[in-house]
Short mmCIF file of C-alpha atoms and ligand atoms in Angstrom, two decimals:
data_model
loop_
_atom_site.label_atom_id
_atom_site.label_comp_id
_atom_site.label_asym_id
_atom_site.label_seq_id
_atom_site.Cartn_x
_atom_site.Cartn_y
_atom_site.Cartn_z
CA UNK A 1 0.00 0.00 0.00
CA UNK A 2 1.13 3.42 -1.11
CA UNK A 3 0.41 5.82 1.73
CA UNK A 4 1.26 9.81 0.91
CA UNK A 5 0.29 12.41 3.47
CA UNK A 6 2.05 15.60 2.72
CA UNK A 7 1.37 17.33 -0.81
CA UNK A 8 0.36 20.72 -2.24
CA UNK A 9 -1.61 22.20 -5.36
CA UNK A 10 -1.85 25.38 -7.20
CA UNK A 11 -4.34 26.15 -4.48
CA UNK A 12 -0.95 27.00 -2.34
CA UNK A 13 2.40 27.11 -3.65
CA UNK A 14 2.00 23.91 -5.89
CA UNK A 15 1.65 23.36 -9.27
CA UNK A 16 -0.69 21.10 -10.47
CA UNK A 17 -3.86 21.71 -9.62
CA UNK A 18 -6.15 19.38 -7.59
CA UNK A 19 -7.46 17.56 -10.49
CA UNK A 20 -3.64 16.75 -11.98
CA UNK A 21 -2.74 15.80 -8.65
CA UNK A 22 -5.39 13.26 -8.08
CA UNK A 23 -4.69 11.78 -11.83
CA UNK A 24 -0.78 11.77 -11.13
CA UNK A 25 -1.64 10.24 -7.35
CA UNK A 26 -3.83 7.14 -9.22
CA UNK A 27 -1.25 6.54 -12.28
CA UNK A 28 1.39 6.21 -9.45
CA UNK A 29 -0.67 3.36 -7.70
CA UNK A 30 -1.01 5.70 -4.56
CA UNK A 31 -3.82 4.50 -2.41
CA UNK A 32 -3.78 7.14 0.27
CA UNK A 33 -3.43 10.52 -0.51
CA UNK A 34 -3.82 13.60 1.75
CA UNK A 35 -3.59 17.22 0.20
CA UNK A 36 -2.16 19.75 2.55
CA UNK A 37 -1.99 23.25 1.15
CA UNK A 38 -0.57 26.13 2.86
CA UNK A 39 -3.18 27.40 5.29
CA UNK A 40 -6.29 26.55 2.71
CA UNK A 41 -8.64 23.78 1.61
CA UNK A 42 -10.16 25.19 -0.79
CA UNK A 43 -8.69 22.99 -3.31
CA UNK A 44 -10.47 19.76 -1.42
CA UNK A 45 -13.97 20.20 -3.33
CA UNK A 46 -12.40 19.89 -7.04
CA UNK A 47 -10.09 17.24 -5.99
CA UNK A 48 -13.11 15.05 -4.42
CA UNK A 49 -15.36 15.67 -7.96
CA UNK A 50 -12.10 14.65 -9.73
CA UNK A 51 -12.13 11.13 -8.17
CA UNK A 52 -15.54 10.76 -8.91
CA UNK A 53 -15.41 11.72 -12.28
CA UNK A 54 -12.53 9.78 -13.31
CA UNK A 55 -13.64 7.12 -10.55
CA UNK A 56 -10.12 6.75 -9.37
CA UNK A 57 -9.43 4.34 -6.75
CA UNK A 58 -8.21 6.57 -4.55
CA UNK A 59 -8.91 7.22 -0.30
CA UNK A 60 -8.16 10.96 -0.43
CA UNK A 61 -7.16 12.31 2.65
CA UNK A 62 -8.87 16.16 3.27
CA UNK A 63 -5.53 18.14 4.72
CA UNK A 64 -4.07 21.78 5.36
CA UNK A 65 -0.58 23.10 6.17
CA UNK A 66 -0.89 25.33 8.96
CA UNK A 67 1.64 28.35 9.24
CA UNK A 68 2.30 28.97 13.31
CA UNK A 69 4.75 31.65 14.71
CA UNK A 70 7.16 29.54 17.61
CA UNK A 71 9.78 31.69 19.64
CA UNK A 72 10.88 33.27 15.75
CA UNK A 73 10.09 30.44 13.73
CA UNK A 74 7.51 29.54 11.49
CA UNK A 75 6.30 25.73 11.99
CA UNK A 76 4.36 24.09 9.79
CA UNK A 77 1.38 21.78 11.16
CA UNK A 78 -0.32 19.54 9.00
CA UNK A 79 -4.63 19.04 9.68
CA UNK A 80 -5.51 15.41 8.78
CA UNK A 81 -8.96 14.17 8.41
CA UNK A 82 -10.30 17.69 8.69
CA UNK A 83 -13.92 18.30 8.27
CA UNK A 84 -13.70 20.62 4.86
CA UNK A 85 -16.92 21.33 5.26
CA UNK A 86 -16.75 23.10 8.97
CA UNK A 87 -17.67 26.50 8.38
CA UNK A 88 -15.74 27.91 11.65
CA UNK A 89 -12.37 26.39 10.36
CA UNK A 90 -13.13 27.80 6.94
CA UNK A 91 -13.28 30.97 8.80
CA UNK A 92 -10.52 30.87 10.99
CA UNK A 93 -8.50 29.60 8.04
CA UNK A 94 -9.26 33.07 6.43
CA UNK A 95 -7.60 34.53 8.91
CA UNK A 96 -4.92 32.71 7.95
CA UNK A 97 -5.05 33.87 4.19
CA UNK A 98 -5.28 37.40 5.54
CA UNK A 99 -2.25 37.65 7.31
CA UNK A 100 -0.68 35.79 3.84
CA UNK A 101 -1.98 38.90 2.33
CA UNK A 102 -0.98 41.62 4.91
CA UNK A 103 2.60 39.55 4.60
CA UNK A 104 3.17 39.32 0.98
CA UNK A 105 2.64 43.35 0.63
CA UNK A 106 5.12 43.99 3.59
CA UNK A 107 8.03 41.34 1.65
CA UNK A 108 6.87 43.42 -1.84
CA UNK A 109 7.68 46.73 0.43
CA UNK A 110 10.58 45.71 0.98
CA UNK A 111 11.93 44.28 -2.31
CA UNK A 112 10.54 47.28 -4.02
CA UNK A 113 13.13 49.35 -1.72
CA UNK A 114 16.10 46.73 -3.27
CA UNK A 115 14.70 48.31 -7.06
CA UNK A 116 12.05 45.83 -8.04
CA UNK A 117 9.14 47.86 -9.46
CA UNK A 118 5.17 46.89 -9.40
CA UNK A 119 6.44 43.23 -7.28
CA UNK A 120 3.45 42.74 -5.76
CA UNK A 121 1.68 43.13 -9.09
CA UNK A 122 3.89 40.80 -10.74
CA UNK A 123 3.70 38.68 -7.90
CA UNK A 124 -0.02 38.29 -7.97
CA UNK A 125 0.01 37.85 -12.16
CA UNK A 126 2.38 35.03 -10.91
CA UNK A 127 0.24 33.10 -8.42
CA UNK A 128 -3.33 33.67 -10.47
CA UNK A 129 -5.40 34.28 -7.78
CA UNK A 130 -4.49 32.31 -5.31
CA UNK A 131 -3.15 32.76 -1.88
CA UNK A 132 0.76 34.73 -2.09
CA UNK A 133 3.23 32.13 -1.07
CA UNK A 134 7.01 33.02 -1.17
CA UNK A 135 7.41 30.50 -3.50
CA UNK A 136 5.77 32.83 -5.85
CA UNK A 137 8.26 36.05 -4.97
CA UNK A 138 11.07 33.39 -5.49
CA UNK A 139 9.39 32.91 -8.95
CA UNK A 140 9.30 36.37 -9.57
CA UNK A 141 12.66 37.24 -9.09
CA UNK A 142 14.17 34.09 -10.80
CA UNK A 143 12.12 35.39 -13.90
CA UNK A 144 13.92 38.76 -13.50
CA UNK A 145 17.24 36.79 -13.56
CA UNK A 146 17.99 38.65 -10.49
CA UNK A 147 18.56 34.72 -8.79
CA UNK A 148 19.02 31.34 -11.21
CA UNK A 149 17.37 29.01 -8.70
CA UNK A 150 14.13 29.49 -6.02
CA UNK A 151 16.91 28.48 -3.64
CA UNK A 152 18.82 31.17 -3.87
CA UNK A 153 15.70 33.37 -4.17
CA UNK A 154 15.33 32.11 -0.38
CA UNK A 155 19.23 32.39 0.54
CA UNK A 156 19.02 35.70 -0.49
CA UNK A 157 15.95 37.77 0.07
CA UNK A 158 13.40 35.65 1.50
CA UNK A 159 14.30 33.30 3.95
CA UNK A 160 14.67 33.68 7.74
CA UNK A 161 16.44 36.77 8.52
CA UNK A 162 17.47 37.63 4.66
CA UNK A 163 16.43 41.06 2.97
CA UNK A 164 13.22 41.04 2.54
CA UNK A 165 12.16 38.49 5.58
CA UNK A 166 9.09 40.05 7.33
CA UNK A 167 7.92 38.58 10.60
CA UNK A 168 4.94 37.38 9.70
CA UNK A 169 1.39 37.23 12.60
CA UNK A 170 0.93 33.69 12.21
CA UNK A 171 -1.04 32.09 15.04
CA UNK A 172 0.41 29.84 17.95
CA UNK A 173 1.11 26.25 17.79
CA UNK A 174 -1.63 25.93 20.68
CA UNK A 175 -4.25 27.96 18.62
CA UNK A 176 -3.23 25.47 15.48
CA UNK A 177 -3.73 22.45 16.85
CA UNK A 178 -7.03 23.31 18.70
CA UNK A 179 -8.17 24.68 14.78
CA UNK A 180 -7.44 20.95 13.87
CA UNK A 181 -8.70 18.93 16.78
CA UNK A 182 -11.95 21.35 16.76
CA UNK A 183 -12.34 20.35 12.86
CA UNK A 184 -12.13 16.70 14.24
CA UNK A 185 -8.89 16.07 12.47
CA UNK A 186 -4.87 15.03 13.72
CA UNK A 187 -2.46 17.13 14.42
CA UNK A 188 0.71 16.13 12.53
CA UNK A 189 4.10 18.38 13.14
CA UNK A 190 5.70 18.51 9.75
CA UNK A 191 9.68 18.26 9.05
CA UNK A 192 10.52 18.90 12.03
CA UNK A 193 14.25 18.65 11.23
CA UNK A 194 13.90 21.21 8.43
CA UNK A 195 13.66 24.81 11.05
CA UNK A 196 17.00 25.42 11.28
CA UNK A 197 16.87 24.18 15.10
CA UNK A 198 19.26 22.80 17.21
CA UNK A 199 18.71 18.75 18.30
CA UNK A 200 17.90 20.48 21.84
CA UNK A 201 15.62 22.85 20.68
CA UNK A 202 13.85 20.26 18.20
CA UNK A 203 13.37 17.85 21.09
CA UNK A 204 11.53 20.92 23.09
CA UNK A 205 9.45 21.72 19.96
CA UNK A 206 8.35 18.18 20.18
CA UNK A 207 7.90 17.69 23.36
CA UNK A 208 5.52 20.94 23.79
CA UNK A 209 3.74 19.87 20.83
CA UNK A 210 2.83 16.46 22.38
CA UNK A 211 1.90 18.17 25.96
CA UNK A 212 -0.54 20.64 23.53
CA UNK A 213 -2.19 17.66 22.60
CA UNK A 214 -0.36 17.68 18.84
CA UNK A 215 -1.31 13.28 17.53
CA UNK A 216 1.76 12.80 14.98
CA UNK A 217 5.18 13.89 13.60
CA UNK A 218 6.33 13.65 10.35
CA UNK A 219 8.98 10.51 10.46
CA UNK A 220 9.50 9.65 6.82
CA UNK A 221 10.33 11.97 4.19
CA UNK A 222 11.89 12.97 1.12
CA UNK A 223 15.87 13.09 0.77
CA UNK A 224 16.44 12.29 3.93
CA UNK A 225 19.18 9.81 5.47
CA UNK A 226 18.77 6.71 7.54
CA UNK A 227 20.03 8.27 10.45
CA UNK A 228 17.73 11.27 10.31
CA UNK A 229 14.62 9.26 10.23
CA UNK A 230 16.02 7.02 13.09
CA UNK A 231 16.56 10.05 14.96
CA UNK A 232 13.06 11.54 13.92
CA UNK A 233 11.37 8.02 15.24
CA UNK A 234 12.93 8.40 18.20
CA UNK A 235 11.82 11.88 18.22
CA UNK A 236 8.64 10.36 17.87
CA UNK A 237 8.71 7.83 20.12
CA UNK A 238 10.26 9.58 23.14
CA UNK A 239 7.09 12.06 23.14
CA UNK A 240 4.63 9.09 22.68
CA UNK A 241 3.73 10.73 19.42
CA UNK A 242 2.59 8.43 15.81
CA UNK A 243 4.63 9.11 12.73
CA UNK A 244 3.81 10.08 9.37
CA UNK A 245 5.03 10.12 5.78
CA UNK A 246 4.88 12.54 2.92
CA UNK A 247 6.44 13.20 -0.19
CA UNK A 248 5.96 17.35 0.40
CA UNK A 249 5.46 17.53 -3.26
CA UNK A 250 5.30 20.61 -5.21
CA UNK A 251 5.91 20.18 -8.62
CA UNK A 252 7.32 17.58 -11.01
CA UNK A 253 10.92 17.75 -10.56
CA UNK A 254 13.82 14.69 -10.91
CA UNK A 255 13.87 15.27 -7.38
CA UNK A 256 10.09 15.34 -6.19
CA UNK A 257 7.57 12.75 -6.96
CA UNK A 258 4.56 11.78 -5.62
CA UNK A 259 4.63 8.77 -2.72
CA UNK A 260 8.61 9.40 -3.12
CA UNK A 261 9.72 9.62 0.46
CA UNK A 262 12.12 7.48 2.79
CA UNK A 263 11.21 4.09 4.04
CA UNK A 264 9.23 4.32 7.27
CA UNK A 265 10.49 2.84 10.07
CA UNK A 266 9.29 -0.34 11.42
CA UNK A 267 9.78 0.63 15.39
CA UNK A 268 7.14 3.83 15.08
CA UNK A 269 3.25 3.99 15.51
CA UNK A 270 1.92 5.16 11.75
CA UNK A 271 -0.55 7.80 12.46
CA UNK A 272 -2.85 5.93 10.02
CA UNK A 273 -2.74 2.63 12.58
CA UNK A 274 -6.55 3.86 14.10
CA UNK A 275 -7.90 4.73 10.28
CA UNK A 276 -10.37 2.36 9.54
CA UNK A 277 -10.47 3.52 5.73
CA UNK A 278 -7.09 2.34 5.65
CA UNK A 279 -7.43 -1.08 7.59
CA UNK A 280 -9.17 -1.95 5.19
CA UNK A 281 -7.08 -1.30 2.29
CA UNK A 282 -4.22 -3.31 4.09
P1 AMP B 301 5.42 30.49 2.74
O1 AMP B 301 4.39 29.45 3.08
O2 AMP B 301 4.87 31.57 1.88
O3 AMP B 301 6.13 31.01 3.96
O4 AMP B 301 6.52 29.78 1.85
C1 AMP B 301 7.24 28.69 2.37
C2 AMP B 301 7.41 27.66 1.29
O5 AMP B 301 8.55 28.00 0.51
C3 AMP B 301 7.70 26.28 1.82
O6 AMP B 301 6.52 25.56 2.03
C4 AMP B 301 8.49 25.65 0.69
O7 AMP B 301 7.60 25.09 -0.24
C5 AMP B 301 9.16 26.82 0.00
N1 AMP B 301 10.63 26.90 0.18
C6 AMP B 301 11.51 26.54 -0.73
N2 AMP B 301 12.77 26.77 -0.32
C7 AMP B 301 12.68 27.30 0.89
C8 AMP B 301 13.64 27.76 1.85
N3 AMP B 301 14.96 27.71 1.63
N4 AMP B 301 13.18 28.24 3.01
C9 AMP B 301 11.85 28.30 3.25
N5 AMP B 301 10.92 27.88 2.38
C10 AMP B 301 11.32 27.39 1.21
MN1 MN B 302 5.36 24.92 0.22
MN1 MN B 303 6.14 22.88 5.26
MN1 MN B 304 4.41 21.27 2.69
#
């Protein structure tokens, strides 16, 4: 069984949308798939009527990304099982989208200072609508030439602490996970090796997590050694927290595929063990 729980869509900073996603999920055998954009899921709907339509055999998994502000650092925790169609997490997610907003015209502020005319314009032609992810800055200024990968777009300008980093008002880990648990879904702490934290400081973020009643962390993903997933299991473990997998895909790259992720350990508690869609599948 193919299990993928970490994935995003043009609805965020992805980009295929829902329907392509679903399609590329099924051709790859996937059986599980959750879709987690940033901070929205309002790319869930199309997504469902795409499996219908095409009736693919897939369980899709309704998901979010939630941007939280921790002691300067912006953590990333995933909804699972969400109910998509509970009109006070719809809402509170808009507050979410709002402070995307309020952020992405303080970054253009500040870019437009370093000589880069009309960027928020340019930045919105860029991401069509949707929600303003930095993703789509990076975009903007690799199409200027002014960086030759989104990497260095990040290095650069964007990133933590870099030229045009604004703090941005994201809500609490506490407030996050209540959003999730009050939508009746899991609260999954995403790569939590990928903050730029210390071992000591990773072990506190996942110990708080656990005592603010957080359900999984993310054990098993993408380019990752053995020894970092061991060490993410135990992680894991050590806070009586499940684990979960996800590819974190993006876009087709030779690096990034869908259910592409490292081998999950045998010695964690899968946060899809109580699922009974799944148990049934296996
Ligand atoms: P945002 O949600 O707007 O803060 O954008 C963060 C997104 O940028 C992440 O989810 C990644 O997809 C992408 N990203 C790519 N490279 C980096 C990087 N070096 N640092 C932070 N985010 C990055
Ligand atoms: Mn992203
Ligand atoms: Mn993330
Ligand atoms: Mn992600």
């Amino acid at each position: 069984m193919i299990i993928d729980l970490h994935c995003h869509t043009k609805f965020s900073d992805g980009e295929l949308t829902p329907e392509e996603i679903v399609l590329r999920a099924a051709n790859r055998n996937i059986d599980v798939l959750a879709i987690t954009d940033h901070d929205t899921i309002d790319g869930l709907d199309s997504a469902h009527q795409a499996i219908e339509k095409y009736s693919l055999k897939l369980n899709l998994i309704d998901g979010v990304e939630i941007s939280t502000w921790w002691h300067g650092f912006e953590i990333h925790i995933l909804g699972l099982n969400v109910n998509r169609a509970d009109t006070q997490f719809q809402q509170r997610l808009s507050q979410q989208l709002k402070t995307r907003e309020n952020r992405a015209h303080r970054i253009a502020e500040k870019l437009e200072k370093f000589g880069f005319k009309d960027c928020l314009k340019e930045v919105q032609k860029i991401a069509n609508g949707q929600c303003i992810s930095r993703v789509h800055f990076a975009k903007y200024l690799l199409s200027l030439g002014e960086v030759n990968t989104i990497q260095k777009a990040f290095d650069k300008y964007l990133g933590r602490k870099q030229k045009a980093y604004v703090s941005p008002n994201w809500i609490s880990i506490e407030e996050a996970v209540n959003w999730i648990k009050e939508a009746g879904g899991q609260a999954v702490l995403a790569h939590p090796s990928r903050y730029e934290l210390n071992n000591k400081w990773i072990r506190r973020l996942v110990d708080e997590f656990s005592a603010l009643g957080g359900d999984a962390i993310e054990v098993a993903l993408p380019r990752q050694s053995k020894n970092e997933t061991i060490q993410l299991a135990q992680y894991a473990n050590s806070a009586g927290l499940k684990a979960s997998a996800g590819s974190d895909f993006h876009r087709v790259s030779p690096y990034t595929e869908l259910g592409r992720y490292a081998p999950m350990p045998e010695n964690v508690d899968p946060v899809w063990s109580s699922w009974q869609e799944i148990q049934r599948f296996s």
